Amino acid sequence: MTIGQKIRELRENAGLKQRELAYKLGVGEGFLSKVENDQKPLKREDLTKLNELFKTPIEELESLWLANKLYSIVRDEESALTALKVAEEQVKYKNLKNA
Amino acid sequence: MTIGQKIRELRENAGLKQRELAYKLGVGEGFLSKVENDQKPLKREDLTKLNELFKTPIEELESLWLANKLYSIVRDEESALTALKVAEEQVKYKNLKNA
DNA sequence: TTGTACTTGTCTAAATATGGTCAAATTTAA
DNA sequence: TTAAATTTGACCATATTTAGACAAGTACAA
């Protein structure tokens, strides 16, 4: 599940056209299309709007949004998986220290 | 292990001062200090130089370098771990498709 | 075949990240 | 207690990313 897939799912379940959701978000429909196809990132603040519009947990939107950002960085990398795991270790280590 | 820690380790094992390695890399010592403390990223091309200087596997340098970039993005994020895992799934899925 | 929905390519301004410098402060070692 | 080594803070130019607009193209029903 990507952030784009999630947004499309939410929109379709609400019976909205791209143009309608785009209007509610204050962007053009072309842009929303790219967002749903994970070709462009949505502005982070707009996650709040999605949360209000669709009553969906903001935590899930945030983590999918962030995951998309990470993926776009490692997508073409040889060492993608290794790097992700190393970063994970670093996060865990930091969490330990601050616990 | 972070990229900064790795670089420091390599430098110290080679018996070099920061100023000496900085010179070989063509940067100032202040900058190298920040690199070793993971406060600044090293230019990616310079990984090749490190590889040549210290005969250390480039793959490890690359993945640590990339991990550092990822970590700097998720460092202050609530959903850091979840996002990393989601990104991991996406990488695995992509690898399956292209296999 | 015309309209509706969606996608895609090209372009842009503004924001952010990169890749540093330099001087001053601090730490460590002799 | 100095001197050498390292760290830190402030600053800066350039490169890249973000967050879009807009027009043209495609897909598909009616």
Short mmCIF file of C-alpha atoms (C1' of nucleotides) in Angstrom, two decimals:
data_model
loop_
_atom_site.label_atom_id
_atom_site.label_comp_id
_atom_site.label_asym_id
_atom_site.label_seq_id
_atom_site.Cartn_x
_atom_site.Cartn_y
_atom_site.Cartn_z
CA MET A 1 0.00 0.00 0.00
CA THR A 2 1.38 3.37 -1.04
CA ILE A 3 0.14 6.82 -0.07
CA GLY A 4 -1.19 7.27 -3.61
CA GLN A 5 -3.13 4.02 -3.49
CA LYS A 6 -4.51 5.00 -0.09
CA ILE A 7 -5.72 8.38 -1.30
CA ARG A 8 -7.36 6.86 -4.34
CA GLU A 9 -9.06 4.27 -2.16
CA LEU A 10 -10.37 6.91 0.21
CA ARG A 11 -11.59 9.08 -2.64
CA GLU A 12 -13.35 6.25 -4.45
CA ASN A 13 -14.98 4.94 -1.28
CA ALA A 14 -16.35 8.43 -0.78
CA GLY A 15 -17.66 8.43 -4.35
CA LEU A 16 -15.66 11.46 -5.38
CA LYS A 17 -14.16 12.29 -8.76
CA GLN A 18 -10.53 13.42 -8.90
CA ARG A 19 -11.70 16.88 -9.84
CA GLU A 20 -13.91 17.09 -6.78
CA LEU A 21 -11.23 16.02 -4.34
CA ALA A 22 -8.71 18.19 -6.11
CA TYR A 23 -10.99 21.16 -5.60
CA LYS A 24 -11.41 20.40 -1.90
CA LEU A 25 -7.64 20.22 -1.57
CA GLY A 26 -7.13 23.33 -3.64
CA VAL A 27 -5.01 21.72 -6.36
CA GLY A 28 -5.49 20.90 -10.03
CA GLU A 29 -6.77 17.52 -11.16
CA GLY A 30 -3.59 16.77 -13.08
CA PHE A 31 -1.63 17.16 -9.92
CA LEU A 32 -3.94 14.91 -7.93
CA SER A 33 -3.66 12.27 -10.62
CA LYS A 34 0.09 12.28 -10.18
CA VAL A 35 -0.27 12.11 -6.43
CA GLU A 36 -2.49 9.05 -6.70
CA ASN A 37 0.04 7.45 -9.00
CA ASP A 38 2.90 8.28 -6.62
CA GLN A 39 4.56 10.48 -9.16
CA LYS A 40 4.33 13.57 -6.99
CA PRO A 41 4.28 13.94 -3.24
CA LEU A 42 1.37 15.65 -1.60
CA LYS A 43 2.13 18.60 0.65
CA ARG A 44 2.37 17.25 4.14
CA GLU A 45 -0.13 19.69 5.60
CA ASP A 46 -2.72 18.31 3.21
CA LEU A 47 -2.70 15.04 5.13
CA THR A 48 -4.66 16.88 7.80
CA LYS A 49 -7.26 17.81 5.23
CA LEU A 50 -7.54 14.20 4.11
CA ASN A 51 -7.90 13.16 7.70
CA GLU A 52 -10.77 15.61 8.17
CA LEU A 53 -12.44 14.78 4.90
CA PHE A 54 -12.31 11.02 5.24
CA LYS A 55 -12.04 10.50 9.01
CA THR A 56 -9.09 8.21 8.52
CA PRO A 57 -6.30 7.88 11.08
CA ILE A 58 -3.67 10.54 10.53
CA GLU A 59 -0.93 8.16 11.73
CA GLU A 60 -1.47 5.89 8.77
CA LEU A 61 -1.40 8.78 6.33
CA GLU A 62 1.75 10.15 7.92
CA SER A 63 3.61 6.85 7.78
CA LEU A 64 2.57 6.14 4.20
CA TRP A 65 3.57 9.66 3.22
CA LEU A 66 6.96 9.26 4.87
CA ALA A 67 7.42 5.78 3.43
CA ASN A 68 6.84 7.18 -0.02
CA LYS A 69 9.56 9.74 0.54
CA LEU A 70 11.97 7.06 1.70
CA TYR A 71 11.09 4.80 -1.19
CA SER A 72 11.68 7.53 -3.74
CA ILE A 73 15.20 7.86 -2.35
CA VAL A 74 16.15 4.19 -2.30
CA ARG A 75 14.13 3.10 -5.34
CA ASP A 76 17.06 2.89 -7.73
CA GLU A 77 19.67 1.98 -5.17
CA GLU A 78 21.59 -1.23 -5.13
CA SER A 79 21.86 -1.14 -1.36
CA ALA A 80 18.25 -0.12 -0.73
CA LEU A 81 17.32 -2.92 1.64
CA THR A 82 20.56 -2.86 3.56
CA ALA A 83 20.35 0.89 4.00
CA LEU A 84 16.76 0.68 5.23
CA LYS A 85 17.75 -1.93 7.78
CA VAL A 86 20.72 0.09 8.98
CA ALA A 87 18.51 3.15 9.37
CA GLU A 88 16.06 1.01 11.32
CA GLU A 89 18.80 -0.03 13.72
CA GLN A 90 19.76 3.58 14.22
CA VAL A 91 16.17 4.54 15.02
CA LYS A 92 15.88 1.67 17.48
CA TYR A 93 19.14 2.63 19.12
CA LYS A 94 18.02 6.22 19.47
CA ASN A 95 14.71 5.09 20.96
CA LEU A 96 16.58 3.02 23.53
CA LYS A 97 18.73 5.92 24.58
CA ASN A 98 15.76 8.25 24.96
CA ALA A 99 13.63 5.70 26.81
CA MET B 1 27.44 1.91 12.90
CA THR B 2 26.97 5.17 11.02
CA ILE B 3 28.90 6.46 8.01
CA GLY B 4 30.59 8.99 10.25
CA GLN B 5 31.72 6.35 12.72
CA LYS B 6 32.99 4.25 9.84
CA ILE B 7 35.03 7.06 8.37
CA ARG B 8 36.54 7.88 11.73
CA GLU B 9 37.40 4.25 12.28
CA LEU B 10 39.07 3.99 8.89
CA ARG B 11 41.00 7.18 9.43
CA GLU B 12 42.21 6.25 12.89
CA ASN B 13 43.22 2.76 11.83
CA ALA B 14 45.31 4.38 9.13
CA GLY B 15 46.88 6.67 11.71
CA LEU B 16 45.74 9.85 10.05
CA LYS B 17 44.75 13.15 11.60
CA GLN B 18 41.54 14.79 10.49
CA ARG B 19 43.54 17.50 8.77
CA GLU B 20 45.47 14.93 6.77
CA LEU B 21 42.41 13.07 5.56
CA ALA B 22 40.62 16.34 4.94
CA TYR B 23 43.48 17.39 2.72
CA LYS B 24 43.37 14.14 0.77
CA LEU B 25 39.65 14.62 0.26
CA GLY B 26 40.05 18.26 -0.60
CA VAL B 27 37.88 19.64 2.20
CA GLY B 28 38.49 21.65 5.36
CA GLU B 29 39.04 19.96 8.70
CA GLY B 30 35.95 21.56 10.19
CA PHE B 31 33.86 19.93 7.54
CA LEU B 32 35.41 16.53 8.04
CA SER B 33 34.76 16.77 11.75
CA LYS B 34 31.09 17.32 11.04
CA VAL B 35 31.07 14.42 8.62
CA GLU B 36 32.54 12.11 11.24
CA ASN B 37 29.91 13.28 13.69
CA ASP B 38 27.13 12.75 11.14
CA GLN B 39 26.25 16.41 11.13
CA LYS B 40 26.97 16.84 7.43
CA PRO B 41 26.78 14.37 4.61
CA LEU B 42 29.87 13.65 2.57
CA LYS B 43 29.62 14.13 -1.15
CA ARG B 44 28.75 10.76 -2.59
CA GLU B 45 31.59 10.73 -5.10
CA ASP B 46 34.02 10.98 -2.21
CA LEU B 47 33.07 7.47 -1.16
CA THR B 48 35.16 6.30 -4.09
CA LYS B 49 38.13 8.18 -2.72
CA LEU B 50 37.65 6.57 0.68
CA ASN B 51 37.46 3.21 -1.01
CA GLU B 52 40.74 3.84 -2.78
CA LEU B 53 42.48 5.28 0.25
CA PHE B 54 41.46 2.60 2.71
CA LYS B 55 40.73 -0.39 0.48
CA THR B 56 37.40 -0.88 2.13
CA PRO B 57 34.37 -2.33 0.32
CA ILE B 58 32.48 0.38 -1.52
CA GLU B 59 29.16 -1.41 -0.90
CA GLU B 60 29.43 -0.89 2.82
CA LEU B 61 30.26 2.78 2.40
CA GLU B 62 27.36 3.22 -0.01
CA SER B 63 24.81 1.60 2.26
CA LEU B 64 26.00 3.48 5.33
CA TRP B 65 25.91 6.71 3.36
CA LEU B 66 22.39 6.01 2.19
CA ALA B 67 21.27 4.89 5.63
CA ASN B 68 22.49 8.17 7.02
CA LYS B 69 20.37 10.05 4.53
CA LEU B 70 17.32 7.99 5.45
CA TYR B 71 17.96 8.43 9.12
CA SER B 72 18.24 12.18 8.82
CA ILE B 73 14.75 12.17 7.30
CA VAL B 74 13.03 9.95 9.85
CA ARG B 75 15.05 11.00 12.88
CA ASP B 76 12.40 13.24 14.40
CA GLU B 77 9.41 11.37 13.07
CA GLU B 78 6.84 9.66 15.20
CA SER B 79 6.22 7.07 12.51
CA ALA B 80 9.88 6.46 11.69
CA LEU B 81 9.92 2.72 12.21
CA THR B 82 6.60 2.07 10.53
CA ALA B 83 7.59 4.16 7.54
CA LEU B 84 10.91 2.34 7.19
CA LYS B 85 9.13 -0.99 7.25
CA VAL B 86 6.56 0.12 4.67
CA ALA B 87 9.35 1.34 2.41
CA GLU B 88 11.06 -2.00 2.88
CA GLU B 89 7.95 -3.83 1.73
CA GLN B 90 7.78 -1.64 -1.33
CA VAL B 91 11.38 -2.38 -2.22
CA LYS B 92 10.79 -6.10 -1.78
CA TYR B 93 7.68 -5.95 -3.92
CA LYS B 94 9.53 -4.10 -6.65
CA ASN B 95 12.35 -6.66 -6.52
CA LEU B 96 9.84 -9.47 -6.94
CA LYS B 97 8.30 -7.89 -9.99
CA ASN B 98 11.66 -7.29 -11.64
CA ALA B 99 12.98 -10.74 -10.82
"C1'" DT C 1 -18.56 11.02 -31.80
"C1'" DT C 2 -18.73 13.66 -28.05
"C1'" DG C 3 -18.16 14.29 -23.18
"C1'" DT C 4 -16.16 12.87 -18.84
"C1'" DA C 5 -12.46 11.17 -16.27
"C1'" DC C 6 -7.99 10.54 -15.89
"C1'" DT C 7 -2.97 10.72 -17.28
"C1'" DT C 8 1.15 12.67 -18.90
"C1'" DG C 9 4.80 16.06 -20.45
"C1'" DT C 10 6.80 20.37 -19.96
"C1'" DC C 11 7.55 24.19 -17.39
"C1'" DT C 12 8.27 27.21 -13.05
"C1'" DA C 13 8.90 29.73 -8.51
"C1'" DA C 14 9.99 28.97 -4.03
"C1'" DA C 15 11.77 26.18 -0.54
"C1'" DT C 16 15.14 23.15 1.14
"C1'" DA C 17 19.39 20.45 0.98
"C1'" DT C 18 24.08 20.06 -0.26
"C1'" DG C 19 28.64 21.03 0.34
"C1'" DG C 20 31.23 23.60 1.88
"C1'" DT C 21 34.40 28.00 4.52
"C1'" DC C 22 36.25 30.27 8.41
"C1'" DA C 23 36.97 31.71 13.11
"C1'" DA C 24 36.22 30.80 17.76
"C1'" DA C 25 35.57 27.48 21.40
"C1'" DT C 26 36.58 23.24 23.40
"C1'" DT C 27 39.03 18.93 24.29
"C1'" DT C 28 42.99 16.14 24.56
"C1'" DA C 29 47.83 15.07 24.94
"C1'" DA C 30 52.68 16.25 26.08
"C1'" DT D 1 50.30 24.95 30.76
"C1'" DT D 2 50.74 25.01 26.09
"C1'" DA D 3 50.12 23.12 21.59
"C1'" DA D 4 47.80 20.19 18.67
"C1'" DA D 5 43.46 18.18 17.44
"C1'" DT D 6 38.82 18.41 17.18
"C1'" DT D 7 34.29 20.53 17.51
"C1'" DT D 8 30.95 23.99 16.91
"C1'" DG D 9 28.44 28.05 15.17
"C1'" DA D 10 27.53 31.25 11.73
"C1'" DC D 11 27.45 31.97 7.26
"C1'" DC D 12 27.01 31.20 2.07
"C1'" DA D 13 26.60 29.79 -2.97
"C1'" DT D 14 24.73 26.34 -5.71
"C1'" DA D 15 21.94 22.31 -6.73
"C1'" DT D 16 17.96 19.78 -6.10
"C1'" DT D 17 13.28 19.03 -4.64
"C1'" DT D 18 8.75 20.48 -3.83
"C1'" DA D 19 4.49 21.73 -5.17
"C1'" DG D 20 2.27 22.98 -8.25
"C1'" DA D 21 0.02 25.02 -13.32
"C1'" DC D 22 -1.39 24.08 -17.72
"C1'" DA D 23 -2.19 21.96 -22.15
"C1'" DA D 24 -2.37 18.01 -24.70
"C1'" DG D 25 -3.12 13.16 -24.84
"C1'" DT D 26 -5.63 8.76 -23.75
"C1'" DA D 27 -9.52 5.66 -22.24
"C1'" DC D 28 -13.92 4.69 -22.18
"C1'" DA D 29 -19.04 5.31 -21.93
"C1'" DA D 30 -23.18 6.94 -23.65
#
